[in-house]
PDB file of C-alpha atoms in Angstrom:
ATOM      1  CA  UNK A 193      12.407 -29.324  -6.667  1.00  0.00           C
ATOM      2  CA  UNK A 194       9.621 -27.683  -4.655  1.00  0.00           C
ATOM      3  CA  UNK A 195       8.951 -30.985  -2.852  1.00  0.00           C
ATOM      4  CA  UNK A 196      12.656 -31.554  -2.111  1.00  0.00           C
ATOM      5  CA  UNK A 197      12.968 -28.012  -0.724  1.00  0.00           C
ATOM      6  CA  UNK A 198       9.976 -28.591   1.542  1.00  0.00           C
ATOM      7  CA  UNK A 199      11.066 -32.083   2.583  1.00  0.00           C
ATOM      8  CA  UNK A 200      14.650 -31.096   3.450  1.00  0.00           C
ATOM      9  CA  UNK A 201      14.224 -27.547   4.789  1.00  0.00           C
ATOM     10  CA  UNK A 202      10.494 -27.348   5.622  1.00  0.00           C
ATOM     11  CA  UNK A 203      10.567 -24.171   3.509  1.00  0.00           C
ATOM     12  CA  UNK A 204       7.816 -23.294   1.040  1.00  0.00           C
ATOM     13  CA  UNK A 205       8.790 -20.890  -1.769  1.00  0.00           C
ATOM     14  CA  UNK A 206       6.282 -21.439  -4.588  1.00  0.00           C
ATOM     15  CA  UNK A 207       7.242 -20.982  -8.224  1.00  0.00           C
ATOM     16  CA  UNK A 208       4.463 -18.377  -8.593  1.00  0.00           C
ATOM     17  CA  UNK A 209       6.172 -15.983  -6.156  1.00  0.00           C
ATOM     18  CA  UNK A 210       8.285 -13.315  -7.881  1.00  0.00           C
ATOM     19  CA  UNK A 211      11.870 -12.946  -6.700  1.00  0.00           C
ATOM     20  CA  UNK A 212      13.565 -10.059  -8.538  1.00  0.00           C
ATOM     21  CA  UNK A 213      17.073 -10.304  -7.121  1.00  0.00           C
ATOM     22  CA  UNK A 214      19.326 -11.858  -4.508  1.00  0.00           C
ATOM     23  CA  UNK A 215      17.438 -13.108  -1.439  1.00  0.00           C
ATOM     24  CA  UNK A 216      19.293 -14.494   1.557  1.00  0.00           C
ATOM     25  CA  UNK A 217      17.392 -17.175   3.467  1.00  0.00           C
ATOM     26  CA  UNK A 218      19.252 -17.272   6.771  1.00  0.00           C
ATOM     27  CA  UNK A 219      19.400 -20.568   8.655  1.00  0.00           C
ATOM     28  CA  UNK A 220      18.544 -22.316   5.361  1.00  0.00           C
ATOM     29  CA  UNK A 221      15.074 -20.795   5.410  1.00  0.00           C
ATOM     30  CA  UNK A 222      13.907 -23.406   7.908  1.00  0.00           C
ATOM     31  CA  UNK A 223      10.158 -23.239   8.448  1.00  0.00           C
ATOM     32  CA  UNK A 224       9.667 -20.293   6.069  1.00  0.00           C
ATOM     33  CA  UNK A 225       6.332 -20.153   4.224  1.00  0.00           C
ATOM     34  CA  UNK A 226       5.718 -17.731   1.354  1.00  0.00           C
ATOM     35  CA  UNK A 227       2.373 -17.268  -0.420  1.00  0.00           C
ATOM     36  CA  UNK A 228       2.341 -17.396  -4.245  1.00  0.00           C
ATOM     37  CA  UNK A 229       1.119 -13.752  -4.458  1.00  0.00           C
ATOM     38  CA  UNK A 230       4.395 -12.339  -3.116  1.00  0.00           C
ATOM     39  CA  UNK A 231       7.008 -10.171  -4.812  1.00  0.00           C
ATOM     40  CA  UNK A 232      10.454 -10.036  -3.185  1.00  0.00           C
ATOM     41  CA  UNK A 233      12.963  -7.362  -4.225  1.00  0.00           C
ATOM     42  CA  UNK A 234      16.758  -7.347  -4.311  1.00  0.00           C
ATOM     43  CA  UNK A 235      19.073  -7.872  -1.335  1.00  0.00           C
ATOM     44  CA  UNK A 236      16.309  -9.041   0.989  1.00  0.00           C
ATOM     45  CA  UNK A 237      17.224 -11.053   4.097  1.00  0.00           C
ATOM     46  CA  UNK A 238      14.682 -13.512   5.504  1.00  0.00           C
ATOM     47  CA  UNK A 239      15.392 -15.376   8.734  1.00  0.00           C
ATOM     48  CA  UNK A 240      13.871 -18.746   9.721  1.00  0.00           C
ATOM     49  CA  UNK A 241      10.213 -19.437  10.544  1.00  0.00           C
ATOM     50  CA  UNK A 242       8.939 -16.381   8.649  1.00  0.00           C
ATOM     51  CA  UNK A 243       5.421 -16.498   7.218  1.00  0.00           C
ATOM     52  CA  UNK A 244       4.485 -14.208   4.341  1.00  0.00           C
ATOM     53  CA  UNK A 245       0.812 -14.992   3.826  1.00  0.00           C
ATOM     54  CA  UNK A 246      -1.958 -13.725   1.626  1.00  0.00           C
ATOM     55  CA  UNK A 247      -5.651 -13.855   2.414  1.00  0.00           C
ATOM     56  CA  UNK A 248      -6.546 -13.919  -1.279  1.00  0.00           C
ATOM     57  CA  UNK A 249      -6.765 -16.281  -4.229  1.00  0.00           C
ATOM     58  CA  UNK A 250      -3.879 -17.399  -6.429  1.00  0.00           C
ATOM     59  CA  UNK A 251      -3.345 -14.853  -9.215  1.00  0.00           C
ATOM     60  CA  UNK A 252      -5.164 -12.071  -7.365  1.00  0.00           C
ATOM     61  CA  UNK A 253      -4.020  -8.475  -8.004  1.00  0.00           C
ATOM     62  CA  UNK A 254      -3.501  -8.145  -4.232  1.00  0.00           C
ATOM     63  CA  UNK A 255       0.174  -8.857  -3.530  1.00  0.00           C
ATOM     64  CA  UNK A 256       2.575  -8.720  -0.634  1.00  0.00           C
ATOM     65  CA  UNK A 257       5.607  -6.735  -1.795  1.00  0.00           C
ATOM     66  CA  UNK A 258       8.911  -6.916   0.073  1.00  0.00           C
ATOM     67  CA  UNK A 259      11.008  -4.086  -1.363  1.00  0.00           C
ATOM     68  CA  UNK A 260      14.790  -3.948  -1.892  1.00  0.00           C
ATOM     69  CA  UNK A 261      17.045  -4.198   1.149  1.00  0.00           C
ATOM     70  CA  UNK A 262      14.336  -5.247   3.620  1.00  0.00           C
ATOM     71  CA  UNK A 263      15.066  -7.613   6.523  1.00  0.00           C
ATOM     72  CA  UNK A 264      12.476  -9.966   8.034  1.00  0.00           C
ATOM     73  CA  UNK A 265      13.392 -11.220  11.514  1.00  0.00           C
ATOM     74  CA  UNK A 266      12.964 -14.773  12.784  1.00  0.00           C
ATOM     75  CA  UNK A 267       9.388 -15.857  13.371  1.00  0.00           C
ATOM     76  CA  UNK A 268       7.739 -12.711  12.050  1.00  0.00           C
ATOM     77  CA  UNK A 269       4.355 -12.869  10.328  1.00  0.00           C
ATOM     78  CA  UNK A 270       3.457 -10.712   7.332  1.00  0.00           C
ATOM     79  CA  UNK A 271      -0.306 -11.076   6.996  1.00  0.00           C
ATOM     80  CA  UNK A 272      -2.344  -8.515   5.014  1.00  0.00           C
ATOM     81  CA  UNK A 273      -6.047  -8.164   5.633  1.00  0.00           C
ATOM     82  CA  UNK A 274      -8.425 -10.180   3.430  1.00  0.00           C
ATOM     83  CA  UNK A 275      -8.195  -9.241  -0.266  1.00  0.00           C
ATOM     84  CA  UNK A 276      -5.712  -6.416   0.277  1.00  0.00           C
ATOM     85  CA  UNK A 277      -2.047  -6.009  -0.490  1.00  0.00           C
ATOM     86  CA  UNK A 278       0.760  -5.032   1.832  1.00  0.00           C
ATOM     87  CA  UNK A 279       4.205  -3.489   1.262  1.00  0.00           C
ATOM     88  CA  UNK A 280       7.355  -3.699   3.362  1.00  0.00           C
ATOM     89  CA  UNK A 281       9.308  -0.616   2.250  1.00  0.00           C
ATOM     90  CA  UNK A 282      12.903  -0.324   1.079  1.00  0.00           C
ATOM     91  CA  UNK A 283      15.546  -0.939   3.761  1.00  0.00           C
ATOM     92  CA  UNK A 284      12.862  -1.545   6.397  1.00  0.00           C
ATOM     93  CA  UNK A 285      13.199  -4.143   9.127  1.00  0.00           C
ATOM     94  CA  UNK A 286      10.557  -6.345  10.709  1.00  0.00           C
ATOM     95  CA  UNK A 287      11.620  -7.448  14.193  1.00  0.00           C
ATOM     96  CA  UNK A 288      11.650 -11.074  15.276  1.00  0.00           C
ATOM     97  CA  UNK A 289       8.179 -12.213  16.279  1.00  0.00           C
ATOM     98  CA  UNK A 290       6.418  -9.094  14.939  1.00  0.00           C
ATOM     99  CA  UNK A 291       2.991  -9.452  13.326  1.00  0.00           C
ATOM    100  CA  UNK A 292       2.593  -7.029  10.410  1.00  0.00           C
ATOM    101  CA  UNK A 293      -0.916  -6.412   9.037  1.00  0.00           C
ATOM    102  CA  UNK A 294      -0.348  -2.989   7.410  1.00  0.00           C
ATOM    103  CA  UNK A 295       2.254  -1.346   5.183  1.00  0.00           C
ATOM    104  CA  UNK A 296       5.688  -0.589   6.636  1.00  0.00           C
ATOM    105  CA  UNK A 297       7.140   2.619   5.143  1.00  0.00           C
ATOM    106  CA  UNK A 298      10.678   2.742   3.743  1.00  0.00           C
ATOM    107  CA  UNK A 299      13.466   2.958   6.344  1.00  0.00           C
ATOM    108  CA  UNK A 300      11.217   1.983   9.251  1.00  0.00           C
ATOM    109  CA  UNK A 301      11.349  -0.690  11.939  1.00  0.00           C
ATOM    110  CA  UNK A 302       8.186  -2.718  12.655  1.00  0.00           C
ATOM    111  CA  UNK A 303       7.996  -4.218  16.162  1.00  0.00           C
ATOM    112  CA  UNK A 304       5.353  -5.863  18.336  1.00  0.00           C
ATOM    113  CA  UNK A 305       2.033  -7.653  18.052  1.00  0.00           C
ATOM    114  CA  UNK A 306       0.383  -6.052  16.191  1.00  0.00           C
ATOM    115  CA  UNK A 307       3.411  -4.295  14.751  1.00  0.00           C
ATOM    116  CA  UNK A 308       3.901  -0.558  15.084  1.00  0.00           C
ATOM    117  CA  UNK A 309       6.364   1.276  12.843  1.00  0.00           C
ATOM    118  CA  UNK A 310       9.131   3.567  13.990  1.00  0.00           C
ATOM    119  CA  UNK A 311      11.723   5.350  11.845  1.00  0.00           C
ATOM    120  CA  UNK A 312      15.090   3.616  11.917  1.00  0.00           C
ATOM    121  CA  UNK A 313      17.730   5.738  13.601  1.00  0.00           C
ATOM    122  CA  UNK A 314      20.796   6.781  11.669  1.00  0.00           C
ATOM    123  CA  UNK A 315      24.096   5.207  12.757  1.00  0.00           C
ATOM    124  CA  UNK A 316      25.666   7.124  15.630  1.00  0.00           C
ATOM    125  CA  UNK A 317      22.488   8.903  16.745  1.00  0.00           C
TER     126      UNK A 317
END
């Protein structure tokens, strides 16, 4: 199944990655690559060409955690430093093309290269 997924969609979602709830892979997840040491929460949206990498060995305690309700924009890179973990907080958004190397707090927007975090504005403000 892993081979078929890669062959058809060029998407790599290894069996070792933990997916705890509904994840929406927009645009069929085309070009998306996810490291085995990744935990993805509920109601997460991942657009195409997203890379969630890990500079660590398989089974390491260092994980990339994408918390519930997060959105990862097209072409963004989530790349923690060597042998460290990284967390994208609840309801946070990573903008298209952003390069995230540090934690993104809950309810924040990460933009730029390297990404900087800004609080998300409430609707109507």
